[in-house]
Short mmCIF file of C-alpha atoms in Angstrom, two decimals:
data_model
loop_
_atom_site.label_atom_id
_atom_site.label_comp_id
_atom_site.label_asym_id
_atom_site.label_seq_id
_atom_site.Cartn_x
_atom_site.Cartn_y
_atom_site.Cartn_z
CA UNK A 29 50.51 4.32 21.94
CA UNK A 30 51.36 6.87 19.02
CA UNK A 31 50.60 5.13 15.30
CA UNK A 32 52.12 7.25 12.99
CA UNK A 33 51.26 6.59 9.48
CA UNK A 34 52.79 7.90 6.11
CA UNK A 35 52.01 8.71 2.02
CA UNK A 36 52.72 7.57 -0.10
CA UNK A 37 55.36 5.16 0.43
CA UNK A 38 57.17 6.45 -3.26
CA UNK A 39 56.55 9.64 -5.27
CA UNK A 40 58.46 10.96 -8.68
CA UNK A 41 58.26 14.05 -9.76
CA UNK A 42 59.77 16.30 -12.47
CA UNK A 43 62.58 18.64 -11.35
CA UNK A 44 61.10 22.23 -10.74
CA UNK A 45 57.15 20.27 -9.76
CA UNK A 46 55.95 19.95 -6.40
CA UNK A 47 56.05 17.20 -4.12
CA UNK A 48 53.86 16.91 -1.14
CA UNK A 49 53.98 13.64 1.75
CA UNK A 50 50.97 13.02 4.14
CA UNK A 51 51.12 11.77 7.14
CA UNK A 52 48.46 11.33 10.11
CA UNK A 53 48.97 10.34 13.58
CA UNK A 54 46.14 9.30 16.45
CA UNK A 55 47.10 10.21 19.79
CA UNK A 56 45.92 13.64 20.31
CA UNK A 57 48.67 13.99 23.11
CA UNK A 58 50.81 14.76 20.56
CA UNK A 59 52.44 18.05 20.12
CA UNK A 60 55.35 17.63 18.07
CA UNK A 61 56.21 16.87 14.44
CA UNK A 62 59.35 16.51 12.81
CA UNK A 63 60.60 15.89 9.74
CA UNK A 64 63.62 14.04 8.13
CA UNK A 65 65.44 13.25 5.21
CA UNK A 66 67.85 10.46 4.62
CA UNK A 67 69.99 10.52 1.93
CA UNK A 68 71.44 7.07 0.29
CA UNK A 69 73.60 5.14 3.06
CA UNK A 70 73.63 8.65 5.40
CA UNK A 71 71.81 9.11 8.90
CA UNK A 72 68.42 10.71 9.05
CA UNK A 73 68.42 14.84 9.13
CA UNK A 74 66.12 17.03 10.82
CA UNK A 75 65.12 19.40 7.99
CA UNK A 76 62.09 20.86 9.61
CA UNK A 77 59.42 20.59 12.48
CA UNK A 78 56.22 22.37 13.77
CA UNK A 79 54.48 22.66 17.59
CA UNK A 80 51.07 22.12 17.95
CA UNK A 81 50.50 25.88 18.49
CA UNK A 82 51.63 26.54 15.14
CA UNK A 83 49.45 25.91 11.87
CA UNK A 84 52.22 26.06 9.30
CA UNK A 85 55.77 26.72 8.80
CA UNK A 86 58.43 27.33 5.87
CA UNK A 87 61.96 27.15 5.09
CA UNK A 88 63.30 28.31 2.06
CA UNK A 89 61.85 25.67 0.20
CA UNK A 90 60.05 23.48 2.56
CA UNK A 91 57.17 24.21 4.76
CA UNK A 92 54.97 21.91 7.40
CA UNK A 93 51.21 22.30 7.71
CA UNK A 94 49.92 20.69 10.79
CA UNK A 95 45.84 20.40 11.48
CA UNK A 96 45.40 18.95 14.92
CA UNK A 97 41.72 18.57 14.84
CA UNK A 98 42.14 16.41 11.49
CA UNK A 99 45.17 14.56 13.16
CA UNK A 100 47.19 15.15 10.48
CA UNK A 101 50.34 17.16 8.80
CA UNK A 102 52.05 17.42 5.44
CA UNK A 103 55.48 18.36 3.84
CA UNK A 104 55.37 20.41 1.00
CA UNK A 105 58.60 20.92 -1.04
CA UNK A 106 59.12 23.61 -3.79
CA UNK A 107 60.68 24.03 -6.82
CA UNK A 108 62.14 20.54 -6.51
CA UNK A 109 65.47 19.72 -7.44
CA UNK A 110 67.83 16.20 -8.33
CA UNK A 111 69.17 17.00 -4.59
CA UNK A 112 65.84 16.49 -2.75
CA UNK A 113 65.68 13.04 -4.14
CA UNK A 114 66.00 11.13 -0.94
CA UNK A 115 63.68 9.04 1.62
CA UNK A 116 61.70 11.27 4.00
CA UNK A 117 60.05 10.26 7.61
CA UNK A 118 57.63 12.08 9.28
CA UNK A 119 57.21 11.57 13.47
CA UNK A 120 55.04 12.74 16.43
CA UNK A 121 55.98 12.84 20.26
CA UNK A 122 54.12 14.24 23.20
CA UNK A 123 56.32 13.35 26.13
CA UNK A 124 57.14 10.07 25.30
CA UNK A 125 60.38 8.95 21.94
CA UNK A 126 59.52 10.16 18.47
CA UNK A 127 57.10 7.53 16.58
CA UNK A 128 58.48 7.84 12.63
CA UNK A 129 56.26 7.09 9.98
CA UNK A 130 57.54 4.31 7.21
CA UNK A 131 59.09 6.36 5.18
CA UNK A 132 58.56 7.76 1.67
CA UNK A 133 61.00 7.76 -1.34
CA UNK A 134 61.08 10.62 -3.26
CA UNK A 135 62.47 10.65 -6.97
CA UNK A 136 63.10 14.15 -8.63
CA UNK A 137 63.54 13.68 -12.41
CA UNK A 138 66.23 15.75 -14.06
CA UNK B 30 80.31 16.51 12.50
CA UNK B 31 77.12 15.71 15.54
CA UNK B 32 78.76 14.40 18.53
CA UNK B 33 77.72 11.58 18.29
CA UNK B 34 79.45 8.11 17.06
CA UNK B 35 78.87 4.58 16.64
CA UNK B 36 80.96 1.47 16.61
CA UNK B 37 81.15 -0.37 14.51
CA UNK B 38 80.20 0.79 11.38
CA UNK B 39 79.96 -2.55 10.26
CA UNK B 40 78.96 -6.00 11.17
CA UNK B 41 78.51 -9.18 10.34
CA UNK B 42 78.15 -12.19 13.23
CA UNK B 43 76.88 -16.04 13.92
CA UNK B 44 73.28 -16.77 14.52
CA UNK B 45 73.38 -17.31 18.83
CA UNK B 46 76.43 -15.05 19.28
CA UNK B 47 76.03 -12.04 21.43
CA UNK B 48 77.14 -8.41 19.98
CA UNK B 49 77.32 -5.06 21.62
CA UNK B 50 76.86 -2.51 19.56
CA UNK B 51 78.36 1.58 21.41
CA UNK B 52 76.76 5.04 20.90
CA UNK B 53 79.02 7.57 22.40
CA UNK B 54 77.83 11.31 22.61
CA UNK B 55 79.78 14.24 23.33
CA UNK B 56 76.96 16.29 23.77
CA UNK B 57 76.10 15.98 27.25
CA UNK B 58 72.28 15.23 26.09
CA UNK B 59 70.17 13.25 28.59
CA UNK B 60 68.02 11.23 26.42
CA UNK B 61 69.56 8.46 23.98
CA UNK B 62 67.48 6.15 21.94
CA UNK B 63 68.05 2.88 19.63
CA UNK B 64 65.98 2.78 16.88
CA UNK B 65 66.16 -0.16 14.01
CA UNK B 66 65.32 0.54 10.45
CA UNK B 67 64.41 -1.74 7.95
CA UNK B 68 63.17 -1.86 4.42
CA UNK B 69 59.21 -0.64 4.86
CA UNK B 70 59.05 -0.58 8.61
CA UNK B 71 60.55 2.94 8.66
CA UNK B 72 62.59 3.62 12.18
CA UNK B 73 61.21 1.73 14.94
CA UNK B 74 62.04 2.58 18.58
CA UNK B 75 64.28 -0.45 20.80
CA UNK B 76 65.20 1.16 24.18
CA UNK B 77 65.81 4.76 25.11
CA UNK B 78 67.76 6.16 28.20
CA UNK B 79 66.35 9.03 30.34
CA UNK B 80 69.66 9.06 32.23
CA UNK B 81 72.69 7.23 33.80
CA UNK B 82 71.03 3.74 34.78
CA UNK B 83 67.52 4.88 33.73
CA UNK B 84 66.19 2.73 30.67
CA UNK B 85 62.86 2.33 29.19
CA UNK B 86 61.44 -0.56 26.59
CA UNK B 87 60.72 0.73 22.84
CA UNK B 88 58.16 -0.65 20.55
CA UNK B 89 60.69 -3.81 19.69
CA UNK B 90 62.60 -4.51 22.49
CA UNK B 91 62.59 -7.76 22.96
CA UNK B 92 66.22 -9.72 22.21
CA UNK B 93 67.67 -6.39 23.27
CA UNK B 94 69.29 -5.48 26.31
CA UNK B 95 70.83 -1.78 26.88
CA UNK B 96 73.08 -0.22 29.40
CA UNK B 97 74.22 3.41 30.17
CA UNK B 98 76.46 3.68 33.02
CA UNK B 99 78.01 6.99 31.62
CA UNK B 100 76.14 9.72 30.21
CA UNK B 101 77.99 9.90 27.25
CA UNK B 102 77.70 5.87 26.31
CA UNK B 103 74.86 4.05 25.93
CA UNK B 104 74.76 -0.08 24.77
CA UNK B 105 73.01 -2.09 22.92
CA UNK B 106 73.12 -5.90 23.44
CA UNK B 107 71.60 -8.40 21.29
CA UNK B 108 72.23 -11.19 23.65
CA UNK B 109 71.83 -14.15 21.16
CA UNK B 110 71.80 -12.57 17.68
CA UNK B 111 68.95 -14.09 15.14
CA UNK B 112 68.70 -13.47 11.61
CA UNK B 113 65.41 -11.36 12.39
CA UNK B 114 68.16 -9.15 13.75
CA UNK B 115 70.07 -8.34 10.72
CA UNK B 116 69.40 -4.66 10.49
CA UNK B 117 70.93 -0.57 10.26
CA UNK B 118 71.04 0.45 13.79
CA UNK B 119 70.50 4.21 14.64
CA UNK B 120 71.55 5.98 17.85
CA UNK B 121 69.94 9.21 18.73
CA UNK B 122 70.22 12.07 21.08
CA UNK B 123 67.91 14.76 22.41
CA UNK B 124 68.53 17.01 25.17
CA UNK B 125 64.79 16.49 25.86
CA UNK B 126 62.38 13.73 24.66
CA UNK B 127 58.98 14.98 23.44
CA UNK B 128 59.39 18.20 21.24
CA UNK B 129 62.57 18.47 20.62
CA UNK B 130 64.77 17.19 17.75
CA UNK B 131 66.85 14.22 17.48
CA UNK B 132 70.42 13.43 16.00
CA UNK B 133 71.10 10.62 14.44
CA UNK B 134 74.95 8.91 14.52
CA UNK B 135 75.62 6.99 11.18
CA UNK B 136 74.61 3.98 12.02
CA UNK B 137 75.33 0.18 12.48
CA UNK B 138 74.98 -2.03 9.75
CA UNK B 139 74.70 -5.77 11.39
CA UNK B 140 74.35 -8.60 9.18
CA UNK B 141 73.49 -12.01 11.17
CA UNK B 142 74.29 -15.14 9.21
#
């Protein structure tokens, strides 16, 4: 099945720097890759996701790079502020329930 | 706020009881899921539904039983509760599974003592 694996597991940055999470997965059946942020004690939020036709995407913010022939895709957040500090999964699905990665905790220093 | 609720919030019950824990959706989504998360093992999948009486076996199923006999409702029984069990429990919907995104309810916080 889908391994879905995620880094680094904690990452501080300074508020207005760049943070950017890694994550690979190995089943090349996969063709879809959320991600999520959970905030303290609140349910996980889709913030953004990208198809396996599509190289990148942004949002404000936010954008997804996905290379399938690497098996792998990163979140890249800009301009970071106190309010991004949260955890953030990644996941991949072909037909079959999302596998999330582990999770990483980022810190934005005010 | 989603559609989508869980009961109870809160938890806490005896090593060898049995506890139900409800997902209700107002959505009219086909696929649920249960998902456990715990400290460094991210959100890992329990059972999902593809439909009324249609269940399938997640990555840590076992010590879990589910049920959907409504397409709004879907179960989760731990059917003799272990500490290993203490845990936040997610429900999720999708309209699809596969590329589409999940949401979550708030979760279940079950302690087992």
């Amino acid at each position: 099945g889908e391994n879905v694996e995620q880094h680094p597991s904690t990452l501080s940055v300074q508020e207005g720097d760049s943070a950017v999470i890694k994550c690979t997965y190995s089943d090349s059946a996969s063709n879809y890759f959320p991600w999520y942020k959970q905030e303290l004690g609140k349910r996980p939020q889709l913030i953004i996701d990208i198809r396996s036709n599509v190289g990148e995407k942004k949002d404000q913010r936010i954008a997804v790079t996905l290379n399938k022939t690497a098996k792998h895709f990163s979140l890249h957040i800009t301009e970071t502020q106190p309010e991004d500090s949260a955890v953030y999964f990644c996941a991949a699905a072909g037909n079959t329930p999302l596998v999330f990665g582990k999770g990483t905790r980022l810190s934005v220093i005010a | 706020d989603a559609g989508i609720t869980q009961s109870p919030r809160h938890k806490v019950t005896e090593t060898g009881t049995p506890v139900t824990l409800r997902c209700h959706q107002t959505e009219n989504h086909r696929y649920m899921y249960w998902y456990r998360q715990d400290p460094g093992h991210g959100l890992r999948l329990i059972h999902y539904s593809y439909g009324v009486k249609d269940t399938d076996k997640g990555e840590v199923s076992d010590g879990y039983s589910v049920s959907r006999s409504k397409t709004e409702d879907f179960l989760l029984t731990l059917e003799s509760a272990t500490s290993s069990q203490t845990s936040v429990y997610f429900c999720a919907i999708s309209a699809e599974t596969g590329p589409y995104g999940y949401t979550f309810g708030s979760g279940t916080r079950l302690t087992v003592v």
